[in-house]
Amino acid sequence: MWSCWEAGHDKRGNQRPVFLLRCGLPQPNRAGFIKCPFHKEKTASMKIYKDSYYCFGCGESGDIFTMLQRMDNLTFREAFEALGGGGETDFSARLRMYRAQKKREMARKADEELRRRREDNLFLIDILRKHVNQLRPLSDAWADTYNALQYQEYLYGLLHDPEEYHAVMKQIK
């Protein structure tokens, strides 16, 4: 079994820790810092040490197993196997890491889509409320606008309960 923190080479020939290569994380700067994958930040705050890491921004720390468990939501055993433990071939470990990265990326995209839909929903509710107040009550235009407002308020409830939202979206598709 290989040591995950030992140096390897990326596609450009740059030397960096093998674990960072396998996780798709950037090469540490001269001081050994990278941008923390656990929170958004503009500057690097995670220090990569010889056998561990520590983020000065969010306080996350641990070894390679802890990092992989947190990044890919794995158990210790799964993280150990993904890093080459348990007699797996190198290809199997890389495939598992690739799948975990894709799963993490899809979850991030789904969260971003939900955030965008929530913003759009609130924008529409605001517009429709203004129009309902401006129109003559019980007119055809008022009734259509009021129905649209009721629908957007229903969607608001769904969008703020993600489990229910995903269940309804699966039924629609």
PDB file of C-alpha atoms in Angstrom:
ATOM      1  CA  MET A   1       0.000   0.000   0.000  1.00  0.00           C
ATOM      2  CA  TRP A   2       1.254   3.456  -0.891  1.00  0.00           C
ATOM      3  CA  SER A   3       1.557   6.412   1.417  1.00  0.00           C
ATOM      4  CA  CYS A   4      -1.081   8.966   0.458  1.00  0.00           C
ATOM      5  CA  TRP A   5       0.872  12.015   1.540  1.00  0.00           C
ATOM      6  CA  GLU A   6       4.001  11.043  -0.371  1.00  0.00           C
ATOM      7  CA  ALA A   7       4.796  13.031  -3.484  1.00  0.00           C
ATOM      8  CA  GLY A   8       3.393  12.164  -6.897  1.00  0.00           C
ATOM      9  CA  HIS A   9       3.226  13.980 -10.204  1.00  0.00           C
ATOM     10  CA  ASP A  10       0.190  15.568 -11.830  1.00  0.00           C
ATOM     11  CA  LYS A  11      -0.424  15.842 -15.602  1.00  0.00           C
ATOM     12  CA  ARG A  12       1.890  18.850 -15.887  1.00  0.00           C
ATOM     13  CA  GLY A  13       4.708  17.057 -14.087  1.00  0.00           C
ATOM     14  CA  ASN A  14       4.317  19.109 -10.904  1.00  0.00           C
ATOM     15  CA  GLN A  15       5.103  17.266  -7.709  1.00  0.00           C
ATOM     16  CA  ARG A  16       2.376  17.179  -5.036  1.00  0.00           C
ATOM     17  CA  PRO A  17       0.878  14.765  -2.493  1.00  0.00           C
ATOM     18  CA  VAL A  18      -0.713  11.694  -4.105  1.00  0.00           C
ATOM     19  CA  PHE A  19      -3.842  12.074  -2.013  1.00  0.00           C
ATOM     20  CA  LEU A  20      -4.455  15.582  -3.342  1.00  0.00           C
ATOM     21  CA  LEU A  21      -3.965  14.267  -6.883  1.00  0.00           C
ATOM     22  CA  ARG A  22      -6.515  11.509  -6.359  1.00  0.00           C
ATOM     23  CA  CYS A  23      -9.085  13.866  -4.822  1.00  0.00           C
ATOM     24  CA  GLY A  24      -8.687  16.494  -7.521  1.00  0.00           C
ATOM     25  CA  LEU A  25      -7.497  19.091  -5.027  1.00  0.00           C
ATOM     26  CA  PRO A  26      -5.022  21.783  -6.099  1.00  0.00           C
ATOM     27  CA  GLN A  27      -1.330  21.780  -5.413  1.00  0.00           C
ATOM     28  CA  PRO A  28      -0.440  23.484  -2.121  1.00  0.00           C
ATOM     29  CA  ASN A  29       1.288  26.851  -2.369  1.00  0.00           C
ATOM     30  CA  ARG A  30       4.854  27.321  -1.123  1.00  0.00           C
ATOM     31  CA  ALA A  31       3.664  27.556   2.467  1.00  0.00           C
ATOM     32  CA  GLY A  32       1.671  24.311   2.111  1.00  0.00           C
ATOM     33  CA  PHE A  33      -1.819  25.873   1.985  1.00  0.00           C
ATOM     34  CA  ILE A  34      -4.771  25.050  -0.287  1.00  0.00           C
ATOM     35  CA  LYS A  35      -8.345  26.370  -0.470  1.00  0.00           C
ATOM     36  CA  CYS A  36     -10.457  24.365   1.943  1.00  0.00           C
ATOM     37  CA  PRO A  37     -12.884  21.998   0.163  1.00  0.00           C
ATOM     38  CA  PHE A  38     -15.278  22.143   3.144  1.00  0.00           C
ATOM     39  CA  HIS A  39     -16.245  25.834   2.884  1.00  0.00           C
ATOM     40  CA  LYS A  40     -16.126  28.646   0.342  1.00  0.00           C
ATOM     41  CA  GLU A  41     -13.233  31.036   0.613  1.00  0.00           C
ATOM     42  CA  LYS A  42     -11.158  33.399  -1.491  1.00  0.00           C
ATOM     43  CA  THR A  43      -7.736  32.594  -0.078  1.00  0.00           C
ATOM     44  CA  ALA A  44      -6.148  29.328   0.957  1.00  0.00           C
ATOM     45  CA  SER A  45      -6.599  28.546   4.642  1.00  0.00           C
ATOM     46  CA  MET A  46      -6.068  24.762   4.842  1.00  0.00           C
ATOM     47  CA  LYS A  47      -2.546  23.755   5.782  1.00  0.00           C
ATOM     48  CA  ILE A  48      -1.359  20.392   4.475  1.00  0.00           C
ATOM     49  CA  TYR A  49       1.140  18.833   6.877  1.00  0.00           C
ATOM     50  CA  LYS A  50       3.203  15.681   6.373  1.00  0.00           C
ATOM     51  CA  ASP A  51       0.556  13.384   7.883  1.00  0.00           C
ATOM     52  CA  SER A  52      -2.496  15.591   8.459  1.00  0.00           C
ATOM     53  CA  TYR A  53      -4.321  18.797   7.581  1.00  0.00           C
ATOM     54  CA  TYR A  54      -5.870  21.727   9.429  1.00  0.00           C
ATOM     55  CA  CYS A  55      -8.135  24.511   8.135  1.00  0.00           C
ATOM     56  CA  PHE A  56      -7.647  27.805   9.921  1.00  0.00           C
ATOM     57  CA  GLY A  57     -10.933  29.065   8.440  1.00  0.00           C
ATOM     58  CA  CYS A  58     -13.435  26.432   9.583  1.00  0.00           C
ATOM     59  CA  GLY A  59     -11.340  24.421  12.061  1.00  0.00           C
ATOM     60  CA  GLU A  60     -11.608  21.134  10.121  1.00  0.00           C
ATOM     61  CA  SER A  61      -8.677  18.832  10.828  1.00  0.00           C
ATOM     62  CA  GLY A  62      -7.635  15.220  10.600  1.00  0.00           C
ATOM     63  CA  ASP A  63      -5.707  12.737   8.514  1.00  0.00           C
ATOM     64  CA  ILE A  64      -6.297  11.480   4.971  1.00  0.00           C
ATOM     65  CA  PHE A  65      -9.036   9.105   6.080  1.00  0.00           C
ATOM     66  CA  THR A  66     -10.913  11.845   7.918  1.00  0.00           C
ATOM     67  CA  MET A  67     -10.668  14.140   4.899  1.00  0.00           C
ATOM     68  CA  LEU A  68     -11.985  11.491   2.511  1.00  0.00           C
ATOM     69  CA  GLN A  69     -14.756  10.509   4.925  1.00  0.00           C
ATOM     70  CA  ARG A  70     -15.876  14.140   5.183  1.00  0.00           C
ATOM     71  CA  MET A  71     -15.520  14.958   1.465  1.00  0.00           C
ATOM     72  CA  ASP A  72     -17.290  11.865   0.104  1.00  0.00           C
ATOM     73  CA  ASN A  73     -19.502  10.939   3.071  1.00  0.00           C
ATOM     74  CA  LEU A  74     -17.822   7.545   3.539  1.00  0.00           C
ATOM     75  CA  THR A  75     -17.292   5.255   6.481  1.00  0.00           C
ATOM     76  CA  PHE A  76     -13.731   4.675   7.671  1.00  0.00           C
ATOM     77  CA  ARG A  77     -13.661   1.276   5.985  1.00  0.00           C
ATOM     78  CA  GLU A  78     -14.850   2.722   2.658  1.00  0.00           C
ATOM     79  CA  ALA A  79     -12.250   5.496   2.899  1.00  0.00           C
ATOM     80  CA  PHE A  80      -9.538   2.942   3.684  1.00  0.00           C
ATOM     81  CA  GLU A  81     -10.531   0.838   0.679  1.00  0.00           C
ATOM     82  CA  ALA A  82     -10.810   3.883  -1.593  1.00  0.00           C
ATOM     83  CA  LEU A  83      -7.241   4.809  -0.694  1.00  0.00           C
ATOM     84  CA  GLY A  84      -5.927   1.425  -1.757  1.00  0.00           C
ATOM     85  CA  GLY A  85      -6.366  -0.600   1.423  1.00  0.00           C
ATOM     86  CA  GLY A  86      -7.891  -4.053   1.414  1.00  0.00           C
ATOM     87  CA  GLY A  87      -6.018  -5.357  -1.621  1.00  0.00           C
ATOM     88  CA  GLU A  88      -7.947  -3.439  -4.287  1.00  0.00           C
ATOM     89  CA  THR A  89      -6.298  -2.701  -7.569  1.00  0.00           C
ATOM     90  CA  ASP A  90      -5.186   0.813  -8.310  1.00  0.00           C
ATOM     91  CA  PHE A  91      -7.899   1.100 -10.973  1.00  0.00           C
ATOM     92  CA  SER A  92     -10.643   0.129  -8.508  1.00  0.00           C
ATOM     93  CA  ALA A  93      -9.504   2.774  -6.047  1.00  0.00           C
ATOM     94  CA  ARG A  94      -9.351   5.438  -8.767  1.00  0.00           C
ATOM     95  CA  LEU A  95     -12.796   4.447 -10.035  1.00  0.00           C
ATOM     96  CA  ARG A  96     -14.256   4.727  -6.536  1.00  0.00           C
ATOM     97  CA  MET A  97     -12.669   8.154  -6.078  1.00  0.00           C
ATOM     98  CA  TYR A  98     -13.997   9.275  -9.480  1.00  0.00           C
ATOM     99  CA  ARG A  99     -17.525   8.144  -8.627  1.00  0.00           C
ATOM    100  CA  ALA A 100     -17.383   9.890  -5.257  1.00  0.00           C
ATOM    101  CA  GLN A 101     -16.198  13.112  -6.918  1.00  0.00           C
ATOM    102  CA  LYS A 102     -19.013  12.930  -9.473  1.00  0.00           C
ATOM    103  CA  LYS A 103     -21.573  12.307  -6.736  1.00  0.00           C
ATOM    104  CA  ARG A 104     -20.261  15.300  -4.787  1.00  0.00           C
ATOM    105  CA  GLU A 105     -20.369  17.492  -7.918  1.00  0.00           C
ATOM    106  CA  MET A 106     -23.941  16.426  -8.737  1.00  0.00           C
ATOM    107  CA  ALA A 107     -25.051  17.207  -5.177  1.00  0.00           C
ATOM    108  CA  ARG A 108     -23.444  20.654  -5.436  1.00  0.00           C
ATOM    109  CA  LYS A 109     -25.235  21.310  -8.741  1.00  0.00           C
ATOM    110  CA  ALA A 110     -28.569  20.165  -7.281  1.00  0.00           C
ATOM    111  CA  ASP A 111     -28.104  22.530  -4.316  1.00  0.00           C
ATOM    112  CA  GLU A 112     -27.286  25.397  -6.681  1.00  0.00           C
ATOM    113  CA  GLU A 113     -30.377  24.652  -8.810  1.00  0.00           C
ATOM    114  CA  LEU A 114     -32.571  24.588  -5.698  1.00  0.00           C
ATOM    115  CA  ARG A 115     -31.123  27.921  -4.550  1.00  0.00           C
ATOM    116  CA  ARG A 116     -31.803  29.451  -7.980  1.00  0.00           C
ATOM    117  CA  ARG A 117     -35.377  28.152  -8.024  1.00  0.00           C
ATOM    118  CA  ARG A 118     -35.983  29.576  -4.542  1.00  0.00           C
ATOM    119  CA  GLU A 119     -34.772  33.014  -5.665  1.00  0.00           C
ATOM    120  CA  ASP A 120     -36.975  32.900  -8.790  1.00  0.00           C
ATOM    121  CA  ASN A 121     -39.954  31.791  -6.721  1.00  0.00           C
ATOM    122  CA  LEU A 122     -39.593  34.669  -4.252  1.00  0.00           C
ATOM    123  CA  PHE A 123     -39.220  37.120  -7.128  1.00  0.00           C
ATOM    124  CA  LEU A 124     -42.444  35.862  -8.768  1.00  0.00           C
ATOM    125  CA  ILE A 125     -44.363  35.950  -5.473  1.00  0.00           C
ATOM    126  CA  ASP A 126     -43.319  39.574  -4.966  1.00  0.00           C
ATOM    127  CA  ILE A 127     -44.424  40.577  -8.489  1.00  0.00           C
ATOM    128  CA  LEU A 128     -47.718  38.699  -8.301  1.00  0.00           C
ATOM    129  CA  ARG A 129     -48.605  40.221  -4.914  1.00  0.00           C
ATOM    130  CA  LYS A 130     -48.064  43.700  -6.319  1.00  0.00           C
ATOM    131  CA  HIS A 131     -50.278  42.926  -9.327  1.00  0.00           C
ATOM    132  CA  VAL A 132     -53.054  41.397  -7.220  1.00  0.00           C
ATOM    133  CA  ASN A 133     -53.180  44.596  -5.155  1.00  0.00           C
ATOM    134  CA  GLN A 134     -53.295  46.801  -8.266  1.00  0.00           C
ATOM    135  CA  LEU A 135     -56.039  44.905 -10.141  1.00  0.00           C
ATOM    136  CA  ARG A 136     -59.787  45.266  -9.645  1.00  0.00           C
ATOM    137  CA  PRO A 137     -60.930  42.437  -7.309  1.00  0.00           C
ATOM    138  CA  LEU A 138     -62.785  39.531  -8.941  1.00  0.00           C
ATOM    139  CA  SER A 139     -61.934  40.626 -12.487  1.00  0.00           C
ATOM    140  CA  ASP A 140     -60.590  37.992 -14.902  1.00  0.00           C
ATOM    141  CA  ALA A 141     -57.061  39.416 -14.701  1.00  0.00           C
ATOM    142  CA  TRP A 142     -57.223  39.512 -10.904  1.00  0.00           C
ATOM    143  CA  ALA A 143     -58.437  35.875 -10.765  1.00  0.00           C
ATOM    144  CA  ASP A 144     -55.646  34.686 -13.103  1.00  0.00           C
ATOM    145  CA  THR A 145     -53.015  36.588 -11.130  1.00  0.00           C
ATOM    146  CA  TYR A 146     -54.421  35.338  -7.820  1.00  0.00           C
ATOM    147  CA  ASN A 147     -54.302  31.706  -9.067  1.00  0.00           C
ATOM    148  CA  ALA A 148     -50.711  32.181 -10.233  1.00  0.00           C
ATOM    149  CA  LEU A 149     -49.853  33.631  -6.816  1.00  0.00           C
ATOM    150  CA  GLN A 150     -51.423  30.645  -5.052  1.00  0.00           C
ATOM    151  CA  TYR A 151     -49.399  28.276  -7.241  1.00  0.00           C
ATOM    152  CA  GLN A 152     -46.144  30.124  -6.486  1.00  0.00           C
ATOM    153  CA  GLU A 153     -46.914  30.029  -2.763  1.00  0.00           C
ATOM    154  CA  TYR A 154     -47.483  26.257  -3.075  1.00  0.00           C
ATOM    155  CA  LEU A 155     -44.096  25.960  -4.797  1.00  0.00           C
ATOM    156  CA  TYR A 156     -42.557  28.061  -2.015  1.00  0.00           C
ATOM    157  CA  GLY A 157     -43.643  25.399   0.470  1.00  0.00           C
ATOM    158  CA  LEU A 158     -42.162  22.656  -1.688  1.00  0.00           C
ATOM    159  CA  LEU A 159     -38.895  24.479  -2.318  1.00  0.00           C
ATOM    160  CA  HIS A 160     -38.288  24.998   1.380  1.00  0.00           C
ATOM    161  CA  ASP A 161     -38.831  21.297   2.123  1.00  0.00           C
ATOM    162  CA  PRO A 162     -36.247  19.690  -0.214  1.00  0.00           C
ATOM    163  CA  GLU A 163     -37.354  16.096   0.443  1.00  0.00           C
ATOM    164  CA  GLU A 164     -40.937  16.871  -0.559  1.00  0.00           C
ATOM    165  CA  TYR A 165     -39.715  18.932  -3.534  1.00  0.00           C
ATOM    166  CA  HIS A 166     -37.605  16.058  -4.904  1.00  0.00           C
ATOM    167  CA  ALA A 167     -40.488  13.590  -4.409  1.00  0.00           C
ATOM    168  CA  VAL A 168     -42.877  15.847  -6.386  1.00  0.00           C
ATOM    169  CA  MET A 169     -40.295  16.459  -9.140  1.00  0.00           C
ATOM    170  CA  LYS A 170     -39.804  12.682  -9.568  1.00  0.00           C
ATOM    171  CA  GLN A 171     -43.574  12.258  -9.977  1.00  0.00           C
ATOM    172  CA  ILE A 172     -43.710  15.011 -12.606  1.00  0.00           C
ATOM    173  CA  LYS A 173     -40.838  13.558 -14.661  1.00  0.00           C
TER     174      LYS A 173
END
